Each structure stands twice: as structure tokens, then as C-alpha cells.
mmCIF file with all atom_site columns, C-alpha atoms in Angstrom:
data_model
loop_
_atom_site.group_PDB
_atom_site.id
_atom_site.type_symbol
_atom_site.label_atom_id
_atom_site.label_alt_id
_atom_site.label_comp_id
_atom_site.label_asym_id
_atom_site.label_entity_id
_atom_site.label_seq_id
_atom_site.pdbx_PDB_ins_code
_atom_site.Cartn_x
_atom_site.Cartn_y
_atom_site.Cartn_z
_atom_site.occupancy
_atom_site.B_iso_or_equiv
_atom_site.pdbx_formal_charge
_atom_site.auth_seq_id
_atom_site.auth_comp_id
_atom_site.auth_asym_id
_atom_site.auth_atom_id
_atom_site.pdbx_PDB_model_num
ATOM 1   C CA . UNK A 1 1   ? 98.026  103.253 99.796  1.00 0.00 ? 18  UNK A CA 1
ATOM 2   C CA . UNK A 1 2   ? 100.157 100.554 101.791 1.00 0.00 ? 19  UNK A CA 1
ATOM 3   C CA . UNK A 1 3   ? 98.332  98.488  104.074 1.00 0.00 ? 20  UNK A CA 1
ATOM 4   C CA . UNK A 1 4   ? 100.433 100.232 107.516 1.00 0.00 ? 21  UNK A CA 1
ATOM 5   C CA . UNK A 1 5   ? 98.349  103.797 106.753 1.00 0.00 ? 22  UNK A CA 1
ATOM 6   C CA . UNK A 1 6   ? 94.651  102.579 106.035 1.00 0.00 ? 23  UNK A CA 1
ATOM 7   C CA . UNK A 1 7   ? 92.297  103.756 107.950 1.00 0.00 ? 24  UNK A CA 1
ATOM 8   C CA . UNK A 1 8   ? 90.300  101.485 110.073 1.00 0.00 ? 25  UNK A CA 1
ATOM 9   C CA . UNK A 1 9   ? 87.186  102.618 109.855 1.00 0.00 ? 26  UNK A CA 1
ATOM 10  C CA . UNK A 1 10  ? 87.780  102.864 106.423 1.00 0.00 ? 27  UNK A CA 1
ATOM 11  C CA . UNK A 1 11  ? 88.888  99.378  106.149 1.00 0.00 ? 28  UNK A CA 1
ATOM 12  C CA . UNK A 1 12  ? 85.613  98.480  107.871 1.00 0.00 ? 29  UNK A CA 1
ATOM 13  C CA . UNK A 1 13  ? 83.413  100.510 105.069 1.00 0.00 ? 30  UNK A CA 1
ATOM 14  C CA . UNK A 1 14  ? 85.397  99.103  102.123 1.00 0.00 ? 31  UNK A CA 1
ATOM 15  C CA . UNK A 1 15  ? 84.982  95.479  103.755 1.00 0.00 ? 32  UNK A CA 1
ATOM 16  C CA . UNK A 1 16  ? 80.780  96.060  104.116 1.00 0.00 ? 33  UNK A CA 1
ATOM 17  C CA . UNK A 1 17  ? 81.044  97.084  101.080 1.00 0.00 ? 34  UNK A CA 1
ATOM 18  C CA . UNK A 1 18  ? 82.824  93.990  99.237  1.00 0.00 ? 35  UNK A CA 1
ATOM 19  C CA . UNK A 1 19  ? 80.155  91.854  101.523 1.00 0.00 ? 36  UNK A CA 1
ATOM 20  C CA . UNK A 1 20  ? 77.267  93.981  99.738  1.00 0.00 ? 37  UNK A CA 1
ATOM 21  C CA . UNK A 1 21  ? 79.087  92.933  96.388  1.00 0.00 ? 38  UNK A CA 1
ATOM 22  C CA . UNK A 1 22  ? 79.511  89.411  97.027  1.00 0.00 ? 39  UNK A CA 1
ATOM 23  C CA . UNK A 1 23  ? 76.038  89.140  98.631  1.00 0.00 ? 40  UNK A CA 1
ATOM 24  C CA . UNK A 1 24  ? 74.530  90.790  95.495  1.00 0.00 ? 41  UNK A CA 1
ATOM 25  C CA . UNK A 1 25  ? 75.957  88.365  93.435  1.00 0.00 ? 42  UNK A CA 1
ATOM 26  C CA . UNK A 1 26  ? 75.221  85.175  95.657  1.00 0.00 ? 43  UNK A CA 1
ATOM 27  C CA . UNK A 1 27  ? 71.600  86.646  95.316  1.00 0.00 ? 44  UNK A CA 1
ATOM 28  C CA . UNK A 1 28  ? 71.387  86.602  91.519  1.00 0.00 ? 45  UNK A CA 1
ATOM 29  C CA . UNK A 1 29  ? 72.329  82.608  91.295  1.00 0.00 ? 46  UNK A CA 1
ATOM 30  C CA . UNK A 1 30  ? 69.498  82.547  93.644  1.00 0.00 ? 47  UNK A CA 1
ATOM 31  C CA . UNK A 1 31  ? 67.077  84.928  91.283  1.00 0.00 ? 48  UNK A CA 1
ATOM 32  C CA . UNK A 1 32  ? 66.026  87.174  94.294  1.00 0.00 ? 49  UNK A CA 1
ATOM 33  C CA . UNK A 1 33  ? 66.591  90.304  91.860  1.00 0.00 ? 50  UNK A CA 1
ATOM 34  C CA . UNK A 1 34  ? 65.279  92.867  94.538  1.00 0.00 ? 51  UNK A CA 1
ATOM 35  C CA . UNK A 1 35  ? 68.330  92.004  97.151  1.00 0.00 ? 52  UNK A CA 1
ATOM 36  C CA . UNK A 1 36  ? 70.754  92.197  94.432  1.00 0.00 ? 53  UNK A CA 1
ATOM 37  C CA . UNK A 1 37  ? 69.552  95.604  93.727  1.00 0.00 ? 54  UNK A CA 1
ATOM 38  C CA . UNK A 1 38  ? 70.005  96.176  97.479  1.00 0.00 ? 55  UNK A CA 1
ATOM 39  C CA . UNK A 1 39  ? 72.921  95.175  98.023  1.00 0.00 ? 56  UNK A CA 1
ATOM 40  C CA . UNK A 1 40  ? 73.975  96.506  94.938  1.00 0.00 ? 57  UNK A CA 1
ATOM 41  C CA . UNK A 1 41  ? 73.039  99.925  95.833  1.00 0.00 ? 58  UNK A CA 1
ATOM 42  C CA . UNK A 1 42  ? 74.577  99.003  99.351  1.00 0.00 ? 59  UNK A CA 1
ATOM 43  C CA . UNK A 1 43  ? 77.811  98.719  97.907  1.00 0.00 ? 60  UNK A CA 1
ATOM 44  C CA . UNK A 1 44  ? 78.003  101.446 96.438  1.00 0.00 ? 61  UNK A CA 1
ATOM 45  C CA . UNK A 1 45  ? 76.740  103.548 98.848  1.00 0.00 ? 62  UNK A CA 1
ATOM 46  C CA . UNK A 1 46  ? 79.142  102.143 101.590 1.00 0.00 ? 63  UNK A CA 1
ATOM 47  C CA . UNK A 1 47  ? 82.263  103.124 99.273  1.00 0.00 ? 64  UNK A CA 1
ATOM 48  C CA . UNK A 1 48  ? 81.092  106.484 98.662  1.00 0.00 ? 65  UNK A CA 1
ATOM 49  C CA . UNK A 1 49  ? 80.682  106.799 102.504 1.00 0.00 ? 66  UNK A CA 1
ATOM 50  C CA . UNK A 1 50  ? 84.316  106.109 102.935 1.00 0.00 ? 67  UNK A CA 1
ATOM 51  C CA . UNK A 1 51  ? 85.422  108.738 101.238 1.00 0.00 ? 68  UNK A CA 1
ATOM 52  C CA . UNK A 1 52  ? 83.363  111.345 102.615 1.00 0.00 ? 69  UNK A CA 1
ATOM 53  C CA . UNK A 1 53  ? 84.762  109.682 106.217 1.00 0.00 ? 70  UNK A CA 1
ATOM 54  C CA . UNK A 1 54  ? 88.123  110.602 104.505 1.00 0.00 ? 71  UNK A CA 1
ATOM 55  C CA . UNK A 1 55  ? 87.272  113.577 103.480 1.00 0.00 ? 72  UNK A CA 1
ATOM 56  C CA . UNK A 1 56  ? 85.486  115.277 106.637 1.00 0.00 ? 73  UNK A CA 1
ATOM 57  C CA . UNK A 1 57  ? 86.021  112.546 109.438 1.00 0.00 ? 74  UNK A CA 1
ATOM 58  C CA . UNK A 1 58  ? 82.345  112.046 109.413 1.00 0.00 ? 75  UNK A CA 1
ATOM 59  C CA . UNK A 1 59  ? 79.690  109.669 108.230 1.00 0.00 ? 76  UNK A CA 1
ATOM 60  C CA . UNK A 1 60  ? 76.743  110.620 106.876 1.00 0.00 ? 77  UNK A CA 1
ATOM 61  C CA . UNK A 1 61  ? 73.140  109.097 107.653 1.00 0.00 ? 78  UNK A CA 1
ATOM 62  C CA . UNK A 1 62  ? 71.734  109.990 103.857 1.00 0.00 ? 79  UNK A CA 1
ATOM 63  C CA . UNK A 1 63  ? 71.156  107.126 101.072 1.00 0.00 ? 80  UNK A CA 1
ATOM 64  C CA . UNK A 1 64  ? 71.142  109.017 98.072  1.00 0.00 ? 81  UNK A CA 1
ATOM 65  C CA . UNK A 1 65  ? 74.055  108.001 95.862  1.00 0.00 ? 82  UNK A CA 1
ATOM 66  C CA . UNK A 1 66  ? 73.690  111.509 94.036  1.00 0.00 ? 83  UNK A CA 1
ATOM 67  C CA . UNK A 1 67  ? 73.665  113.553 97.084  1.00 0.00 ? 84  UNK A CA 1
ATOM 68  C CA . UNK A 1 68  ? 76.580  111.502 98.395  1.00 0.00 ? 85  UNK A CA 1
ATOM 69  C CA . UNK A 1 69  ? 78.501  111.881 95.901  1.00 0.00 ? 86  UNK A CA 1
ATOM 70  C CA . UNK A 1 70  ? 78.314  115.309 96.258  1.00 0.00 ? 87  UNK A CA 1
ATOM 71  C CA . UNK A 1 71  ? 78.993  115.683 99.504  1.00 0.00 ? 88  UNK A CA 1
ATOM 72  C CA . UNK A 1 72  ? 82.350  113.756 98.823  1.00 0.00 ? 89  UNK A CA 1
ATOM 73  C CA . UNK A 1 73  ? 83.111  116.688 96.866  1.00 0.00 ? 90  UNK A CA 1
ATOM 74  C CA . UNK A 1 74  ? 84.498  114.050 93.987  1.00 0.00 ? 91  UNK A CA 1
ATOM 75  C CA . UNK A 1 75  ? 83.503  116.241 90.921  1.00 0.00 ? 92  UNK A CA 1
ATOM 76  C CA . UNK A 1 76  ? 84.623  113.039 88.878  1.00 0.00 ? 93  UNK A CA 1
ATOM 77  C CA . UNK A 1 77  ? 82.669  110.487 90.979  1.00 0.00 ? 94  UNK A CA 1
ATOM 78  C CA . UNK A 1 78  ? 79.899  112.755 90.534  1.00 0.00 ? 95  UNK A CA 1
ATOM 79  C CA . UNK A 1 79  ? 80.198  113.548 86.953  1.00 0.00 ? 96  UNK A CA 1
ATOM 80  C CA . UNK A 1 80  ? 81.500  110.148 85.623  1.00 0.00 ? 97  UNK A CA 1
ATOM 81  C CA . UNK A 1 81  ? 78.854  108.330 87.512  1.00 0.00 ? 98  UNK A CA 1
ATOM 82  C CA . UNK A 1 82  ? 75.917  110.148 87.371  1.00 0.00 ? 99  UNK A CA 1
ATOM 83  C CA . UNK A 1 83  ? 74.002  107.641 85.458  1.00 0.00 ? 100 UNK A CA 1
ATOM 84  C CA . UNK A 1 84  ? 75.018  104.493 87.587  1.00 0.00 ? 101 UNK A CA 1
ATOM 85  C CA . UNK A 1 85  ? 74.225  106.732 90.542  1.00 0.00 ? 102 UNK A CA 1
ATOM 86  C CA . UNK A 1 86  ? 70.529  107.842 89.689  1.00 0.00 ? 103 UNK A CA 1
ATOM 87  C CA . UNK A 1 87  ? 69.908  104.212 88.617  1.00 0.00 ? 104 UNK A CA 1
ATOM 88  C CA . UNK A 1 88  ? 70.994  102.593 92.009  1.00 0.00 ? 105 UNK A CA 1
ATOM 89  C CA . UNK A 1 89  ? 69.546  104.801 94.308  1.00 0.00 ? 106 UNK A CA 1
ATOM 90  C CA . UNK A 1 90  ? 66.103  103.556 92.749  1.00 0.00 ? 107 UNK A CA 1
ATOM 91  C CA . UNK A 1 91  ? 66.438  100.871 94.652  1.00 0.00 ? 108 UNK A CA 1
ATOM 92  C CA . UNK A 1 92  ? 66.857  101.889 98.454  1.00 0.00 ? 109 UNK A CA 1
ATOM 93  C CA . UNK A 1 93  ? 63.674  102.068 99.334  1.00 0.00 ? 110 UNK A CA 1
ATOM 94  C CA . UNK A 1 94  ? 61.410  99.661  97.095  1.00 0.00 ? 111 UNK A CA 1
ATOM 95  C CA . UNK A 1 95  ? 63.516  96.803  97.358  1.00 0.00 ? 112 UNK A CA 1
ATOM 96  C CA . UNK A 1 96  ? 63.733  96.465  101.342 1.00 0.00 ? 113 UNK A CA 1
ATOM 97  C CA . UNK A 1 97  ? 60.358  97.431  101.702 1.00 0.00 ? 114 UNK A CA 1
ATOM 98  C CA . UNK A 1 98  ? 56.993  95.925  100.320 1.00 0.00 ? 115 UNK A CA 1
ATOM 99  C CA . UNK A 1 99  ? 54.775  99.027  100.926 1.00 0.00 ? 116 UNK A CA 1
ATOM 100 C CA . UNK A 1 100 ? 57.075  100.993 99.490  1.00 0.00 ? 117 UNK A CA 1
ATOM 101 C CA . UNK A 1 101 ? 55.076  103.941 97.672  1.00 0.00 ? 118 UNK A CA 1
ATOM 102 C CA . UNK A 1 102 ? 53.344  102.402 94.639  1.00 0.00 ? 119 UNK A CA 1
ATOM 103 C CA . UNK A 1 103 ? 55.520  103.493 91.405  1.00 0.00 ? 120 UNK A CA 1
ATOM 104 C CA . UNK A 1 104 ? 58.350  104.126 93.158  1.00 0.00 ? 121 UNK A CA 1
ATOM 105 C CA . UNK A 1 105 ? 60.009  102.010 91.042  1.00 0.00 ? 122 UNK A CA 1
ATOM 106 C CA . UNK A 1 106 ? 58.726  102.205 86.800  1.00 0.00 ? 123 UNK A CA 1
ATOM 107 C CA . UNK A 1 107 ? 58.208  98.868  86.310  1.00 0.00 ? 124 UNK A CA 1
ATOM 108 C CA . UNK A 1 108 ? 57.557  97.189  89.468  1.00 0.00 ? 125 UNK A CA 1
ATOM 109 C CA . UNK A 1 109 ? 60.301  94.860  91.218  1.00 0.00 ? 126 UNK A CA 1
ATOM 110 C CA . UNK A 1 110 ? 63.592  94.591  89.583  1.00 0.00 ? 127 UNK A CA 1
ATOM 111 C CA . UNK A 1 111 ? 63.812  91.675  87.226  1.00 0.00 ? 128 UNK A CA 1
ATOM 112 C CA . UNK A 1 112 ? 66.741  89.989  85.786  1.00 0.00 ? 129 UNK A CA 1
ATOM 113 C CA . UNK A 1 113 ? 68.091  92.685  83.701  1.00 0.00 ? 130 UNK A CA 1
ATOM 114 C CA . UNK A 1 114 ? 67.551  95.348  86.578  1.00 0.00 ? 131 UNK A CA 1
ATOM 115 C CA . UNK A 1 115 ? 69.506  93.508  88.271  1.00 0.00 ? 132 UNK A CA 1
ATOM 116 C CA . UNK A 1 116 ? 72.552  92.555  86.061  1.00 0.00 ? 133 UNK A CA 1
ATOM 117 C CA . UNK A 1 117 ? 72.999  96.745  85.172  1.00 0.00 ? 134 UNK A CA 1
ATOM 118 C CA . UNK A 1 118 ? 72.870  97.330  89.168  1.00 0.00 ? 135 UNK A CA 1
ATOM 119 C CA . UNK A 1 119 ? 75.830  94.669  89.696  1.00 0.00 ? 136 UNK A CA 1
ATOM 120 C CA . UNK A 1 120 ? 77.871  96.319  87.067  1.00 0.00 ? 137 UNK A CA 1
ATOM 121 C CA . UNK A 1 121 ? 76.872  99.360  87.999  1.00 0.00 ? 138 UNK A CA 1
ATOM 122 C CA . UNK A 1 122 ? 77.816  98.709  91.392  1.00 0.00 ? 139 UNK A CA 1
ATOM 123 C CA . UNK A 1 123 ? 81.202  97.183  91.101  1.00 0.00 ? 140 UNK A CA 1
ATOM 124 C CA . UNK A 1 124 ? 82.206  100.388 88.261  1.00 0.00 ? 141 UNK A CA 1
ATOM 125 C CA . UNK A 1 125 ? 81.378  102.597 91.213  1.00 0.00 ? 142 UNK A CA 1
ATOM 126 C CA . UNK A 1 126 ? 83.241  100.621 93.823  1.00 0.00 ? 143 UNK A CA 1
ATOM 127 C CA . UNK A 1 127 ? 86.297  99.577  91.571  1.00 0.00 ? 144 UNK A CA 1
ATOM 128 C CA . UNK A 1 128 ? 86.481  103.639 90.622  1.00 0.00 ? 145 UNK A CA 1
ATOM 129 C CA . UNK A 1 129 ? 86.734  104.742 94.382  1.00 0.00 ? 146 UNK A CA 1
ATOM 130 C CA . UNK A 1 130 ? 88.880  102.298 95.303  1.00 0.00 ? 147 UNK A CA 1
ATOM 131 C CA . UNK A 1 131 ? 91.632  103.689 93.106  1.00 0.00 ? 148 UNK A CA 1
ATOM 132 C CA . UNK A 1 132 ? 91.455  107.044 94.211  1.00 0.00 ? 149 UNK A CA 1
ATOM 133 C CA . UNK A 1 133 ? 91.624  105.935 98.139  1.00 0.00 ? 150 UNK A CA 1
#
């Protein structure tokens, strides 16, 4: 796509969305594990917006990554990603909230490792919708 026919409410998605990535990781040198699994999830959710604002001129006001993903009616996203998905949207809730329903996420707060898959989760997601824009 040259730079003359994006979008610019697209541009503004993709650019939240590199700010969610770079926050996430700014976050981890600081080991606050439950924003990087925000912002993380953030991310990706933001790029998966943009293409459903491609797609049907229209944003959205869900947060599941799975139910996004279909509604972008990207069997591929959907299919490829299903796993980094599910993982992510764990985190929408419990990690911006601390009376978040008890359990909501397995093992308590994120920890180190949580956090590490949900960055590379996170930036697979992004990198893969960012090719097919």
C-alpha cells in the first residue's frame, strides 16, 4: 500500500497500536507484567480493529480478540491465530482492573513469562495484519 492511499483513520489505529507495542515493552524493563499484558492485548486488538474499519467502515466497541477476528471476516487471522488470540484476550479485564472477578485469570497476575508469550504474541498478530493491509 503506498503511503498517498492509506487511510487515516487507519493510520491512526495502526499508530495506537505500535504505541501499545512499544509501551508493552517499555513496561517489561520496568517488570510491571500486568500492563505489558495490556498493552499487549491492546495492540493487538487495535490492529484487528483496523481491518474491520476497512472492511465495513465501522469500528467496533467489543474486546474480544476471537470475536474480532471474526467479525473481520479474516478466516486466516482467525484460524492462524487462534491460540495467540484466546491467550491475549485473558488479559482485558484482570489486568486494568484489581477487582476483577477472582480466577479470571488461572494463576493470578501475569508474571514474567505471561508476559514475554503476550509480547510475541502480540507483535505475530500485528506484524501478520500489517501485511495484508
Amino acid at each position: 500500500m503506498s503511503d498517498q492511499s492509506i487511510n487515516p483513520d487507519l493510520e491512526k489505529w495502526l499508530k495506537f497500536c505500535d504505541e501499545d507495542l512499544r509501551a508493552a515493552d517499555a513496561t517489561f524493563k520496568d517488570n510491571v507484567f500486568s500492563a505489558v499484558c495490556f498493552h499487549a492485548q491492546q495492540a493487538a486488538e487495535k490492529a484487528i480493529k483496523a481491518i474491520v474499519l476497512i472492511k465495513s467502515g465501522k469500528v467496533p466497541r467489543d474486546h474480544s480478540l476471537l470475536r474480532l477476528a471474526e467479525m473481520s471476516g479474516d478466516k486466516e487471522l482467525f484460524e492462524l491465530h487462534k491460540e495467540e488470540l484466546g491467550f491475549l484476550d485473558m488479559f482485558y479485564v484482570p489486568t486494568r482492573y484489581p477487582d476483577a472477578l477472582p480466577g479470571s485469570l488461572p494463576e493470578g497476575l501475569p508474571n514474567k513469562e505471561d508476559a514475554e508469550k503476550a509480547v510475541v504474541y502480540a507483535k505475530k498478530v500485528v506484524e501478520f495484519i500489517k501485511k495484508r493491509l
